[in-house]
Every structure is written in structure tokens, then in C-alpha cells.
PDB file of C-alpha atoms in Angstrom:
ATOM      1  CA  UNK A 239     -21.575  29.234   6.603  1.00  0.00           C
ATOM      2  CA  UNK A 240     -18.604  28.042   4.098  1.00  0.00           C
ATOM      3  CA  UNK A 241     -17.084  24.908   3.931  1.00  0.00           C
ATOM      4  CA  UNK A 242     -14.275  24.122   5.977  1.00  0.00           C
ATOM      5  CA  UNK A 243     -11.550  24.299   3.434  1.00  0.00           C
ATOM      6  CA  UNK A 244     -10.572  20.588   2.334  1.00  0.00           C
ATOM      7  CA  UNK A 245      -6.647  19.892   2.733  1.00  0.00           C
ATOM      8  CA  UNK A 246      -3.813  17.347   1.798  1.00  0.00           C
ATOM      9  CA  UNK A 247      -0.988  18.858   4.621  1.00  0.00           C
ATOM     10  CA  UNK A 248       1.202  16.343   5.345  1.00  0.00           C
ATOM     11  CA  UNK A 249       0.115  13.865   3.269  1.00  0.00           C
ATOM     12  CA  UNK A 250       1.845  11.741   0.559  1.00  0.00           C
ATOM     13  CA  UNK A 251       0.145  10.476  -2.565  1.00  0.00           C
ATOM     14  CA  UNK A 252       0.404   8.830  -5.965  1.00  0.00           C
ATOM     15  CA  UNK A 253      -1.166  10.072  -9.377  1.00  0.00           C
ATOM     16  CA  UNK A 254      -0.405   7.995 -12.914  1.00  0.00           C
ATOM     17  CA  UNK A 255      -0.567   9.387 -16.142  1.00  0.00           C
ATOM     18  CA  UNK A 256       0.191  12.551 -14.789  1.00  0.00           C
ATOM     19  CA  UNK A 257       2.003  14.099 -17.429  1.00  0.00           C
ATOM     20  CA  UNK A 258      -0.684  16.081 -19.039  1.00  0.00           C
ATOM     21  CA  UNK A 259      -4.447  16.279 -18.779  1.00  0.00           C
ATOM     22  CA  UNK A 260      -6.677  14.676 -16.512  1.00  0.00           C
ATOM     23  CA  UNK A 261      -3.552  13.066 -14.498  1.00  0.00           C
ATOM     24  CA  UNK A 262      -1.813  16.706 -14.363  1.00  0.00           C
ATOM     25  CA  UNK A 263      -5.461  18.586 -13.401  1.00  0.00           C
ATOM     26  CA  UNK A 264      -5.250  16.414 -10.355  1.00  0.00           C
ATOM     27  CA  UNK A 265      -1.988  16.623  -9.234  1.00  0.00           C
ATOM     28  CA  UNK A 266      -2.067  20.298  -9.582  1.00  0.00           C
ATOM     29  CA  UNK A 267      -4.871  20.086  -7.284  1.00  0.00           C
ATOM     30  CA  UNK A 268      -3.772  18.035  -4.731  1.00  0.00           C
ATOM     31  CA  UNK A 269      -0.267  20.041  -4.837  1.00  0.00           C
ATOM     32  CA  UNK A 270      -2.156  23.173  -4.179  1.00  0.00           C
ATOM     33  CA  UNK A 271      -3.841  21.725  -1.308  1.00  0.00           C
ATOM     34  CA  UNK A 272      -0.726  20.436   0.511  1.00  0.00           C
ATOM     35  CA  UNK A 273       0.031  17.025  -0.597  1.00  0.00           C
ATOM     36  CA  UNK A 274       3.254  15.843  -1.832  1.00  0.00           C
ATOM     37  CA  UNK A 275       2.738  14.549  -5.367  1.00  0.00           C
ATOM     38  CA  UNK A 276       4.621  11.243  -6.735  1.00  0.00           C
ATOM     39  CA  UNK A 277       3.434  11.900 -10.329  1.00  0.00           C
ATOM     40  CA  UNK A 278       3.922   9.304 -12.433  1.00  0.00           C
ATOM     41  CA  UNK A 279       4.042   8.603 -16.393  1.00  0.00           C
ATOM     42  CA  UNK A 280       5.964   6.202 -18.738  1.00  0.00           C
ATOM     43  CA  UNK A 281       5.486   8.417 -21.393  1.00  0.00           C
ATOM     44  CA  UNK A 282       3.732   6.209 -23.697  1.00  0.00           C
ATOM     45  CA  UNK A 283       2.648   6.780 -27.027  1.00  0.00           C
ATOM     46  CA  UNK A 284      -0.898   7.690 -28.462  1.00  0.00           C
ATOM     47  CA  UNK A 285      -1.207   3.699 -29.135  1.00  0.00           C
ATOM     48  CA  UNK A 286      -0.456   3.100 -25.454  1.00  0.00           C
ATOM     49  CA  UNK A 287       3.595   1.993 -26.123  1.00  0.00           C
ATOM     50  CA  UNK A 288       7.029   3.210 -25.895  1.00  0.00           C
ATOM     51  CA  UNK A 289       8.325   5.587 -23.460  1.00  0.00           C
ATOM     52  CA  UNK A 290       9.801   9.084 -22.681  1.00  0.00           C
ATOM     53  CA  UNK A 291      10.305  10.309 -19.199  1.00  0.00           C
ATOM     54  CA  UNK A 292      10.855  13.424 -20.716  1.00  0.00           C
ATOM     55  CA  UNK A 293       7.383  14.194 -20.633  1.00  0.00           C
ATOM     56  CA  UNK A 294       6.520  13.675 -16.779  1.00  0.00           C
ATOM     57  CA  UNK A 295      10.021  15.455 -16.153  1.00  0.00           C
ATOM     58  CA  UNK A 296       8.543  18.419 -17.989  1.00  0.00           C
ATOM     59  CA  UNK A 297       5.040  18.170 -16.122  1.00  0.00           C
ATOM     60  CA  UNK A 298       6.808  18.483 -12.439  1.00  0.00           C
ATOM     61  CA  UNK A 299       9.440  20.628 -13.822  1.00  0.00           C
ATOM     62  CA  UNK A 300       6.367  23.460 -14.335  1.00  0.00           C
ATOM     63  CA  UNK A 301       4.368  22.357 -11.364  1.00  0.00           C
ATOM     64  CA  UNK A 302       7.938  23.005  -9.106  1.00  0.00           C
ATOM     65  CA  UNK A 303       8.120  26.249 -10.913  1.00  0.00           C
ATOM     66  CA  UNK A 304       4.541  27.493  -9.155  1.00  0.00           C
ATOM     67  CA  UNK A 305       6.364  26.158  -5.961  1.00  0.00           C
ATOM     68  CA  UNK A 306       4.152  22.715  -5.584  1.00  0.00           C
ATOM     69  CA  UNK A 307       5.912  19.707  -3.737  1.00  0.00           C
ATOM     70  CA  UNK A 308       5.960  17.208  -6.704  1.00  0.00           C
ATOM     71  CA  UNK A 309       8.341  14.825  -8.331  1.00  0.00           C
ATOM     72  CA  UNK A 310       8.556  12.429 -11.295  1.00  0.00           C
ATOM     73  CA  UNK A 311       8.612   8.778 -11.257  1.00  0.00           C
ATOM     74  CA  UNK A 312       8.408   7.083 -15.094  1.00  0.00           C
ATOM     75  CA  UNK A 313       9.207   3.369 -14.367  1.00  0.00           C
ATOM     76  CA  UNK A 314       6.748   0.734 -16.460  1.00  0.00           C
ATOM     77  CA  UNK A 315       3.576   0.045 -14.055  1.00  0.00           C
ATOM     78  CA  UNK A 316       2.155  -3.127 -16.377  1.00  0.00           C
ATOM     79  CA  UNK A 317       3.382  -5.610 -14.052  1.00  0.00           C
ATOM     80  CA  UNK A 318       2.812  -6.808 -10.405  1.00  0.00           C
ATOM     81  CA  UNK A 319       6.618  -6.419 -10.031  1.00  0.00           C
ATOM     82  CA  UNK A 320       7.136  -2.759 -11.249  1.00  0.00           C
ATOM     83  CA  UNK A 321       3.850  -1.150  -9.151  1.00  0.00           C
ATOM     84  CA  UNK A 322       5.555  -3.210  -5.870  1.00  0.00           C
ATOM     85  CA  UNK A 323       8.623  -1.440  -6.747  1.00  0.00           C
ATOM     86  CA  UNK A 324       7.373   1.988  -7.015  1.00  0.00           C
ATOM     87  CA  UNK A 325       4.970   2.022  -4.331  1.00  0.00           C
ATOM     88  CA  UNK A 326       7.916   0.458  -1.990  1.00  0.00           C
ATOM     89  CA  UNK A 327      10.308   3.039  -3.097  1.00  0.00           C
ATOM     90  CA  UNK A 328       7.759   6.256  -2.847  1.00  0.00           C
ATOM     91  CA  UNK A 329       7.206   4.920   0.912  1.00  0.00           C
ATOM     92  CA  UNK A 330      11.257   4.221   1.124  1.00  0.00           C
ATOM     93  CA  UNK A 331      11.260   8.160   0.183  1.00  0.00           C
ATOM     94  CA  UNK A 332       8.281   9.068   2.442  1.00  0.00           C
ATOM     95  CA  UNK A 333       7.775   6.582   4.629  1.00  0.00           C
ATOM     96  CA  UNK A 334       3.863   7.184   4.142  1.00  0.00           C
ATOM     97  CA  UNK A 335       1.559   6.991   1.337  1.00  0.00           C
ATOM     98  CA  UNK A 336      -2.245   8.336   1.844  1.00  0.00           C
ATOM     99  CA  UNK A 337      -3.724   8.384  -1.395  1.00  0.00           C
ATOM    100  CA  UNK A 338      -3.618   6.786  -5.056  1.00  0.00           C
ATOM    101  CA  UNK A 339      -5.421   8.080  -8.220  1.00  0.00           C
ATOM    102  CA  UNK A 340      -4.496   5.659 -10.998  1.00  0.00           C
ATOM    103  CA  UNK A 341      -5.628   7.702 -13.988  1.00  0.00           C
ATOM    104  CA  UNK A 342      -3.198   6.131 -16.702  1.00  0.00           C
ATOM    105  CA  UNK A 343      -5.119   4.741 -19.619  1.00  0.00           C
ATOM    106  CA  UNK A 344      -5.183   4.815 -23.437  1.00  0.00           C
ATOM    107  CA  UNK A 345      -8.126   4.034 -26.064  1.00  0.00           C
ATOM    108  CA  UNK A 346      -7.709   1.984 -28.931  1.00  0.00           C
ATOM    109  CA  UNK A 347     -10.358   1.244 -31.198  1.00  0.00           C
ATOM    110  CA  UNK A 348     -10.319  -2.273 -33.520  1.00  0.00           C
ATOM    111  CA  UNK A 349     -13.381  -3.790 -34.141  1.00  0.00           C
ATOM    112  CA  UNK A 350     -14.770  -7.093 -33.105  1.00  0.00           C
ATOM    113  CA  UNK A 351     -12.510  -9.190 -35.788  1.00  0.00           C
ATOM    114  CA  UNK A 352      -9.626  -7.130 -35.498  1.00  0.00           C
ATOM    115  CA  UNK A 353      -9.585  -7.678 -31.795  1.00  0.00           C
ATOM    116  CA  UNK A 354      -5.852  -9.811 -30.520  1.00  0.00           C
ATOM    117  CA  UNK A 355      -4.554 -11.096 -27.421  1.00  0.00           C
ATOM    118  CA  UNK A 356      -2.062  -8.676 -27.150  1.00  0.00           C
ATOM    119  CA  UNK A 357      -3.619  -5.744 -27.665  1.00  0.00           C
ATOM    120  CA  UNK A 358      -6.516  -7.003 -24.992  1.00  0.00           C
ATOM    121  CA  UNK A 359      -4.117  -7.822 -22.595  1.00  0.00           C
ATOM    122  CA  UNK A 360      -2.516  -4.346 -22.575  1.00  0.00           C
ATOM    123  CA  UNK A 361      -5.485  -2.586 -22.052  1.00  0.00           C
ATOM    124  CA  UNK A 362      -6.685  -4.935 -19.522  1.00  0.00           C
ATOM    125  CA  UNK A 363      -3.411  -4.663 -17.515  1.00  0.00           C
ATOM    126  CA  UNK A 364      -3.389  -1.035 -17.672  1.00  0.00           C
ATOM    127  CA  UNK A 365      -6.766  -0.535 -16.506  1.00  0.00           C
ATOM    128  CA  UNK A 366      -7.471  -3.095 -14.217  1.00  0.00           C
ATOM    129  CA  UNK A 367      -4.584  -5.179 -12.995  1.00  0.00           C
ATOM    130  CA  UNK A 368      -2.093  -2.146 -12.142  1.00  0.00           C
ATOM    131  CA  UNK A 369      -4.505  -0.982 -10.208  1.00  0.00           C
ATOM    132  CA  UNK A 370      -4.955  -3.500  -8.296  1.00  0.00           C
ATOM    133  CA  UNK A 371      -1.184  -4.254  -8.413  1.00  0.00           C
ATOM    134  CA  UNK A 372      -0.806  -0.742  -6.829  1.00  0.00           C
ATOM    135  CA  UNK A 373      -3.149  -1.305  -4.113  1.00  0.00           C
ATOM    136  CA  UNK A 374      -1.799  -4.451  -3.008  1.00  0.00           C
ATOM    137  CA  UNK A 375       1.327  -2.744  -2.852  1.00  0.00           C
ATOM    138  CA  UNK A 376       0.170  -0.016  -0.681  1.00  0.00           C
ATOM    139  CA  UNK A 377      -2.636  -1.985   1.644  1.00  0.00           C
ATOM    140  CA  UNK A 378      -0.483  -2.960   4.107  1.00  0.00           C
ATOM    141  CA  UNK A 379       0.717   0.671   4.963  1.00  0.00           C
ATOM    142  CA  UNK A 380      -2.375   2.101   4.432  1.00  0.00           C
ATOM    143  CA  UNK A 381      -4.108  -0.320   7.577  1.00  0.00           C
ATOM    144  CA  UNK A 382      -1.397   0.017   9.284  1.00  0.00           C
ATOM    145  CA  UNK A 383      -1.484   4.120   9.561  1.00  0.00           C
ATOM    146  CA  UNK A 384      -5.552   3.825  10.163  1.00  0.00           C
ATOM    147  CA  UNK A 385      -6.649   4.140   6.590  1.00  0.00           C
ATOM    148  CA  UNK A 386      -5.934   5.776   2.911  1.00  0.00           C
ATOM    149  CA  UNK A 387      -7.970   6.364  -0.205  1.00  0.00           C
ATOM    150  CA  UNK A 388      -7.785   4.869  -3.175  1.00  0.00           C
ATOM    151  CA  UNK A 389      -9.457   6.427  -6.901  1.00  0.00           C
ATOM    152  CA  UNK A 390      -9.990   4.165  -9.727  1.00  0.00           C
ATOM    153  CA  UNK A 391     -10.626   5.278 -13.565  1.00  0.00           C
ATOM    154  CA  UNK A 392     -13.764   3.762 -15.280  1.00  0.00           C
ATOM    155  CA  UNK A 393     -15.922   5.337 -18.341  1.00  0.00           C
ATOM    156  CA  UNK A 394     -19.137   5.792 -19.587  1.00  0.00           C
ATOM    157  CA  UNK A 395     -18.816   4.122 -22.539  1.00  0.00           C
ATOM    158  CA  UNK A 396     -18.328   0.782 -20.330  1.00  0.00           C
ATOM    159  CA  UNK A 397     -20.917   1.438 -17.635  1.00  0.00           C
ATOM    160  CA  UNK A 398     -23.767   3.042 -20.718  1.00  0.00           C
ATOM    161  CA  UNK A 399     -25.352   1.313 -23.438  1.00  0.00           C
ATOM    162  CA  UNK A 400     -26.156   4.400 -25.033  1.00  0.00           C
ATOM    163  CA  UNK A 401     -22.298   5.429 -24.826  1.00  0.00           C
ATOM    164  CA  UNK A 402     -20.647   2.620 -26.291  1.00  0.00           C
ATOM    165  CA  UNK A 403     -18.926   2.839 -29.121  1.00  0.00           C
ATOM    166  CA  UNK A 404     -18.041   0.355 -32.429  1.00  0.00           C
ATOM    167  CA  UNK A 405     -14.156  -0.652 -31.734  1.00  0.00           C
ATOM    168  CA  UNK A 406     -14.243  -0.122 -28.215  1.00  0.00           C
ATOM    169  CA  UNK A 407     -14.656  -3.719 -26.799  1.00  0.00           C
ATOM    170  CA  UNK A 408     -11.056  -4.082 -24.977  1.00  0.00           C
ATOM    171  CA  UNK A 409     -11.285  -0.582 -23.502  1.00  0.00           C
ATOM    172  CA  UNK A 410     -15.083  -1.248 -22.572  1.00  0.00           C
ATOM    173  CA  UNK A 411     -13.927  -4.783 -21.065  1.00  0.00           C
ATOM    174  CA  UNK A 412     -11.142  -3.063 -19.224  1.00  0.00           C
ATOM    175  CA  UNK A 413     -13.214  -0.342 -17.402  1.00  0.00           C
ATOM    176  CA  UNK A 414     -15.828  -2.636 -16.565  1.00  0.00           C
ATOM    177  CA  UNK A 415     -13.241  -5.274 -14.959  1.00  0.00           C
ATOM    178  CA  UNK A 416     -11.995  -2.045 -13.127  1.00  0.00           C
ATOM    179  CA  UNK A 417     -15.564  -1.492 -11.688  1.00  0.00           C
ATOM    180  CA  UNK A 418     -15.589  -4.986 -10.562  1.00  0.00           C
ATOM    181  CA  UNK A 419     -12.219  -4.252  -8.841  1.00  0.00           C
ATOM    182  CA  UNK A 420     -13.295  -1.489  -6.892  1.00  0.00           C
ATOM    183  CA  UNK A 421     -16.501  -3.169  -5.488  1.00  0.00           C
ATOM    184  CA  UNK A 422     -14.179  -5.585  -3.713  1.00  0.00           C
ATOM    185  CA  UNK A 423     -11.500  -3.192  -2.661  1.00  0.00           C
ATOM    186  CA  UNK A 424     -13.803  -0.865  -1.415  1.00  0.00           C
ATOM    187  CA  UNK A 425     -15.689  -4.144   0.734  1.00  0.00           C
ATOM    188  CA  UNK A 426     -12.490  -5.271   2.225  1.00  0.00           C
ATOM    189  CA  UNK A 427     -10.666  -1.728   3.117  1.00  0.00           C
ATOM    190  CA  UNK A 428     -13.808  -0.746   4.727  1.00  0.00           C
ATOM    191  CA  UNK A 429     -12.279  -2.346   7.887  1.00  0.00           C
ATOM    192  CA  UNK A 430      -9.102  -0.384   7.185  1.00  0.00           C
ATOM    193  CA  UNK A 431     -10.229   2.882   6.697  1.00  0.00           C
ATOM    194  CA  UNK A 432      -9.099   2.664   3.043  1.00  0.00           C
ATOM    195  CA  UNK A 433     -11.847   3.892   1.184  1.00  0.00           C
ATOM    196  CA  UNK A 434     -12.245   3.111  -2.628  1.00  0.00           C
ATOM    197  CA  UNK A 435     -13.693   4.797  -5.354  1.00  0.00           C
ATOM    198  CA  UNK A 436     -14.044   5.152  -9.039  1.00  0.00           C
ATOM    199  CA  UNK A 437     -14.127   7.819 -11.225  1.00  0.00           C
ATOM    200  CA  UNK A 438     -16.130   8.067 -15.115  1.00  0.00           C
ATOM    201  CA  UNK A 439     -14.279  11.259 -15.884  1.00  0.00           C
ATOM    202  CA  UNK A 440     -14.732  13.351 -19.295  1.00  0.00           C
ATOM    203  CA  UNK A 441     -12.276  15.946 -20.923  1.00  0.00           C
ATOM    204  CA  UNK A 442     -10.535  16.658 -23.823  1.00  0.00           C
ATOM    205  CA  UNK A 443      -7.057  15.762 -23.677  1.00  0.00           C
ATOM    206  CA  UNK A 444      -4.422  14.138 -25.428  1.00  0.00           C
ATOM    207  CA  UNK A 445      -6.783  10.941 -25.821  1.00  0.00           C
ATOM    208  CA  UNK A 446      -8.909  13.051 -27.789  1.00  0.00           C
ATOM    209  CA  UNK A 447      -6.123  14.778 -30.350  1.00  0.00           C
ATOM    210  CA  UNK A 448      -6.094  17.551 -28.077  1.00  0.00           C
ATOM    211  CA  UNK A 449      -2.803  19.449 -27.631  1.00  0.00           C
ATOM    212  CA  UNK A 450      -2.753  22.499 -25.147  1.00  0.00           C
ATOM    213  CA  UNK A 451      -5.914  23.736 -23.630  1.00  0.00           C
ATOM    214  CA  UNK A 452      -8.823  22.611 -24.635  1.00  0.00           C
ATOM    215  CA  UNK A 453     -11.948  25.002 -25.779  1.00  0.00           C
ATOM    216  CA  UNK A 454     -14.031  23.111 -23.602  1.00  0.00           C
ATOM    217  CA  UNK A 455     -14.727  20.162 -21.075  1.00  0.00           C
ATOM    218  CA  UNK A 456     -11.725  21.158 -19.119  1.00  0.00           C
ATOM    219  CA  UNK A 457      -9.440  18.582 -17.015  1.00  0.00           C
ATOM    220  CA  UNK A 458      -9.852  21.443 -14.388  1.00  0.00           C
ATOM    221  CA  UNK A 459     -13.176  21.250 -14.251  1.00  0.00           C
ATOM    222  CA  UNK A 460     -13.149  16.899 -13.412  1.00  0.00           C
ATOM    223  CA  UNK A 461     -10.201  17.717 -10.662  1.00  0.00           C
ATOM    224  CA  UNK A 462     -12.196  18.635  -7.870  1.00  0.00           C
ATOM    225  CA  UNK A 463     -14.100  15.600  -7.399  1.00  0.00           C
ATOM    226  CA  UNK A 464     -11.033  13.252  -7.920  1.00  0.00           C
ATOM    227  CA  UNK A 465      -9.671  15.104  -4.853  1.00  0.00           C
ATOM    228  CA  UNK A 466     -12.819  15.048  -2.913  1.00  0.00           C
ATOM    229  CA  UNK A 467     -12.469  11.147  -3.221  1.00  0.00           C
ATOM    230  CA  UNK A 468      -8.900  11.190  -2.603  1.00  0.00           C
ATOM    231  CA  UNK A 469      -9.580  13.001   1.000  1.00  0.00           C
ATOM    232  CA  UNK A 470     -10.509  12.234   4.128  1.00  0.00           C
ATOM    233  CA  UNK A 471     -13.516  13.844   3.798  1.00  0.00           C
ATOM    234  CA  UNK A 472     -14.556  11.127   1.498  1.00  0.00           C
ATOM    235  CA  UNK A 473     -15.892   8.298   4.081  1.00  0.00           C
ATOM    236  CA  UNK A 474     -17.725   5.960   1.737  1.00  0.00           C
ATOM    237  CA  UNK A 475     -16.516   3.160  -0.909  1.00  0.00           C
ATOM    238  CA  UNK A 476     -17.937   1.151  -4.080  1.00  0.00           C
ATOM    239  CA  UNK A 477     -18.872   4.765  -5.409  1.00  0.00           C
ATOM    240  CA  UNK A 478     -18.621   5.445  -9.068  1.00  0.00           C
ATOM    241  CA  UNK A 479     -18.038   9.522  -9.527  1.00  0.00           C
ATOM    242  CA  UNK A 480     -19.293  10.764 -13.022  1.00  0.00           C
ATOM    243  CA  UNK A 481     -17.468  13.871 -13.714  1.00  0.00           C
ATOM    244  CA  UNK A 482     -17.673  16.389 -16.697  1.00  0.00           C
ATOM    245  CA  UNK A 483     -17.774  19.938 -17.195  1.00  0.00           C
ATOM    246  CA  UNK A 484     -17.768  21.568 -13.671  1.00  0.00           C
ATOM    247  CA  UNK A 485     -20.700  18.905 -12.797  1.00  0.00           C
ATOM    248  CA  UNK A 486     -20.698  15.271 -10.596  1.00  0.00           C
ATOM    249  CA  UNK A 487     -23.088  12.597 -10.335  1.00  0.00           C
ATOM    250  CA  UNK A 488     -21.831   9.295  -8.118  1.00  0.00           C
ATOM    251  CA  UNK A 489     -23.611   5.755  -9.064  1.00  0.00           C
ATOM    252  CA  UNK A 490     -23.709   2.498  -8.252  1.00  0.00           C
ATOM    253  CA  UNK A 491     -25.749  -0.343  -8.761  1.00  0.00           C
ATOM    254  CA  UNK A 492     -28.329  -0.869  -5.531  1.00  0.00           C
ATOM    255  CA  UNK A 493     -30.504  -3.525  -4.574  1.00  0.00           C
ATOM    256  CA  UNK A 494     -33.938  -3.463  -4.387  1.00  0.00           C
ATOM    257  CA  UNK A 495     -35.794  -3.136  -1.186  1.00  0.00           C
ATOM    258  CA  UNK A 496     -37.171  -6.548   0.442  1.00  0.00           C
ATOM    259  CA  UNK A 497     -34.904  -8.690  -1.460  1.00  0.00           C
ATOM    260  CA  UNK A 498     -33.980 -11.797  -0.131  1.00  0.00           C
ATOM    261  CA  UNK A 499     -30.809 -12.790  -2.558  1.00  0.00           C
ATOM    262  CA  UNK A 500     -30.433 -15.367  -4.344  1.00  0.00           C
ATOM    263  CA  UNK A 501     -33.801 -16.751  -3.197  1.00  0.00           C
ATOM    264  CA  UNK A 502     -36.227 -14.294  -3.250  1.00  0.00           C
ATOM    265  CA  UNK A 503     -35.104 -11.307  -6.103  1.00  0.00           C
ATOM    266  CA  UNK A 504     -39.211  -9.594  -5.887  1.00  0.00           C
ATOM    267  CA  UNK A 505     -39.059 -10.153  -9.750  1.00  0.00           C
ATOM    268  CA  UNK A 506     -41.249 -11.991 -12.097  1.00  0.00           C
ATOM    269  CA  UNK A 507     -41.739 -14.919 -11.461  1.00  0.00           C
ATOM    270  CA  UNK A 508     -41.748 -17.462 -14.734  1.00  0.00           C
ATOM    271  CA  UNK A 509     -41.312 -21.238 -15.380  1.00  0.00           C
ATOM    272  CA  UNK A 510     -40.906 -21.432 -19.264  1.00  0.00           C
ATOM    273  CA  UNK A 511     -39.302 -20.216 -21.683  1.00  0.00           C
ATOM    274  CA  UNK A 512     -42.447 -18.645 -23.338  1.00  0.00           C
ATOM    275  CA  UNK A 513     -43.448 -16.949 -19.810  1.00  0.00           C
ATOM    276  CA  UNK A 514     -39.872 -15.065 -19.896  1.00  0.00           C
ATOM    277  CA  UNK A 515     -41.023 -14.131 -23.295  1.00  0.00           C
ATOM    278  CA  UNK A 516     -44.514 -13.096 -22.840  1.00  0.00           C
ATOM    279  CA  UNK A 517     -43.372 -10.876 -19.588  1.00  0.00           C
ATOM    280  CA  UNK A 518     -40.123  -9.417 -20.952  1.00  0.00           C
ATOM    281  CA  UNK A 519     -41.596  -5.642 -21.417  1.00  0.00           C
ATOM    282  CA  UNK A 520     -42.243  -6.337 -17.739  1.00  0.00           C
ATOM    283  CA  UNK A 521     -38.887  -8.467 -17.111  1.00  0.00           C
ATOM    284  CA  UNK A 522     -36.796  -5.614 -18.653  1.00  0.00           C
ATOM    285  CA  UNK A 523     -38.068  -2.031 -17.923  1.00  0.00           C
ATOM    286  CA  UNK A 524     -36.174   0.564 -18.205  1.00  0.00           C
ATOM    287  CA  UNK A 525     -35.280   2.892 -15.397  1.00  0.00           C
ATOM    288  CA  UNK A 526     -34.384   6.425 -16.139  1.00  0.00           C
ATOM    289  CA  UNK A 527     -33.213   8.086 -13.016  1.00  0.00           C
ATOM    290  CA  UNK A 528     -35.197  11.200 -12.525  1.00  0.00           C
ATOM    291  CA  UNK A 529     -32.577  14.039 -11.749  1.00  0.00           C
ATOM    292  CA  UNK A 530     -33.258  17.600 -11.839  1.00  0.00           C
TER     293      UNK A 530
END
């Protein structure tokens, strides 16, 4: 028996950094599925500044041309004030907003030295606190229509030792504060109905030099999973969805069974420094989840 096809009729919804790539994959997506699409983009820059609403206008301009219900919004979103103000006027518009996927984001690399307050601020607003921003905005409508969803961007090279990169310790920093975010959120919408997610996505796009269509790891191929946790079919929170290449894999950290936290964490047990020591190979396994 198929599926029962998974649809967005009727519903309203916000996407960032929609102007190409991974933001664009999505909205097409949820467009084709029903939803009207606020798509948003400041037009930044490769170094995450400046601005051009040309380049969102252009995005919805060829999404309206395939007859999808879309439109542009380009306003700054790295302050509390300016994600209040869009999210009140896309419900002044609407009068409803269902779902958020705030995939805006930049990488920067500077090494450990090179590292300044600005630049960490930026990418810690950006990834972290418009978010949040965004879904304060929105919380109140969402619980009062009986729920909403809400998708958050993260990355493997915050959540994977093996992934992390030299240079990368603002973005890292930034997706990992995002993780943090969505923990919460998802805890205290549960109540709501607003479910929260994250998503580790991976594609080449204009992060990665890539003009056009890529040769490979597709935005197309991540979409489908953003929009399974932007829909109502999506019932559970404090998910992290890793998507890449046509493939998914959700995570999140669990708790052992029989554990009485703080008090009782079924670990070793040691009173010295040298007995954390002489037990770290078994303090510190390593756990390799067996998939197949």
C-alpha cells in the first residue's frame, strides 16, 4: 500500500536563505505541495555581508513562473527587532503561519588567532539567535492555532569530531549553540503542538563555490526530509535530521537505561585523580553506531 501523499494545502510558512540552494530546494518543495512560501534572503555576500534583494526577487520570480504560491521578503533578520517584524507582517499578510525552516547561514574560516568579536558574533546571531528570534515571534500564533513546526540548521562538522575542520571554530560554536536551542524549543512546544527539529544537511551550493547545478550531492536530494519535518506528519521534537545525497539518518543524544541523574550516571565510579586515569580506556569508549 503507498503512502498517503504528504501535503502543505492551506498552509503558510517561512524559509530563509531561500534564494538559491538548499533554502530554494525547500521552498520548491513545499510550493509543490501546497504551501504558500514567504521566502526570504538579504542577499548577502559570500563573507556573510551586504545585501541585494535582487537575488530572492529572482528566486520567486522563477518559482511564480512554474505557477507556485511564493513571494519575496529581503529585510535584515540579525536582530530580535527585524525577525518580530517579519514574522508580524507575514501573519499581517496571512493571518497564519504553520511552519519555519531557517536555513540562512554562511561559513567563514579564520583560525584560532585570527578569531574577533565581530566576526563571532555574526555567525552566532545568524545561526542561533535569529532563530530563536523567529520563533519567539511566531510561538504565540503557533499555540494559539493548536501547533506549528519549526526546522533548525546544524552541521556535522559541529556535532563530529571526525568532521571538524581547522578555521571553523565560530561556525562550529554557532551550530552547536543552535542544537542547544532546539532541545529547549522542542521541550517547551511539546505542550503546543509546535514540534522542533534540526537539520545537518549536505550539498553543494553557493557555500561551496558552486554556481548552477551541482554534479553531485544535490539540494534536491536534502529537500524531502526538511519537509517531512516541516509537516504534520512529523509528531516528535529534539530530533537532529542528517541529510545527504537522497539518504537520512535522525540523532540525538539519549540517556542510558537505569540512570538516576545527577546521582546515579551507571558509570565508573573513581575517587582520584589517578583512578580517572587508570580507567579512562574504560571512562571513554567509543561507540560506533552499528547501521546497516
Amino acid at each position: 500500500m503507498k503512502p498517503s501523499l504528504v501535503s502543505f494545502e492551506g498552509q503558510v510558512g517561512l524559509v530563509t536563505g531561500a534564494a538559491g540552494g538548499l533554502g530554494l530546494a525547500y521552498s520548491r518543495l513545499l510550493a509543490q505541495r501546497g504551501a504558500h512560501v514567504v521566502m526570504h534572503d538579504v542577499g548577502a555576500g559570500l563573507d556573510g555581508r551586504g545585501s541585494d534583494p535582487g537575488r530572492i526577487g529572482d528566486a520567486v520570480a522563477a518559482l511564480k513562473a512554474q505557477g507556485l504560491s511564493v513571494e519575496a521578503a529581503s529585510g535584515a533578520i540579525n536582530a530580535r527587532v527585524c525577525c518580530h517584524a517579519l514574522v508580524r507582517e507575514l501573519l499581517q499578510r496571512h493571518g497564519r503561519i504553520d511552519f519555519i525552516v531557517h536555513n540562512a547561514g554562511w561559513v567563514a574560516y579564520e583560525l584560532l588567532e585570527a578569531v574577533d568579536d565581530d566576526a563571532l558574533e555574526q555567525m552566532l546571531r545568524l545561526a542561533a539567535k535569529t532563530p530563536l528570534w523567529l520563533a519567539q515571534a511566531a510561538w504565540p500564533a503557533m499555540r494559539d492555532a493548536g501547533g506549528g513546526r519549526i526546522v533548525v540548521t546544524t552541521s556535522d562538522r559541529a556535532l563530529y569530531p571526525q568532521y571538524a575542520q581547522k578555521g571553523l571554530a565560530g561556525y562550529a560554536m554557532a551550530k552547536m549553540a543552535a542544537l542547544g536551542l532546539v532541545n529547549v524549543l522542542a521541550l517547551e512546544g511539546a505542550e503546543h503542538g509546535i514540534v522542533v527539529n534540526a537539520v545537518s544537511p549536505v550539498a553543494k551550493t553557493r557555500m561551496w563555490g558552486i554556481d548552477g547545478e551541482p554534479d553531485e550531492l544535490h539540494p534536491d536530494a536534502v529537500a524531502s526530509g526538511v519537509a517531512f519535518l516541516a509537516s504534520t506528519r512529523c509528531h516528535e521534537g529534539g530530533w537532529v535530521l542528517r541529510a545527504s545525497n537522497g539518504q537520512f539518518h535522525a540523532l540525538r543524544l539519549q540517556e542510558a537505561e537505569h540512570v538516576g541523574y545527577p546521582r546515579d550516571l551507571r558509570a565508573v565510579a573513581a575517587d582520584s585523580i589517578e583512578a580517572v586515569a587508570l580507567q579512562w580506556p574504560v571512562i571513554a569508549r567509543p561507540s560506533v553506531d552499528a547501521r546497516g
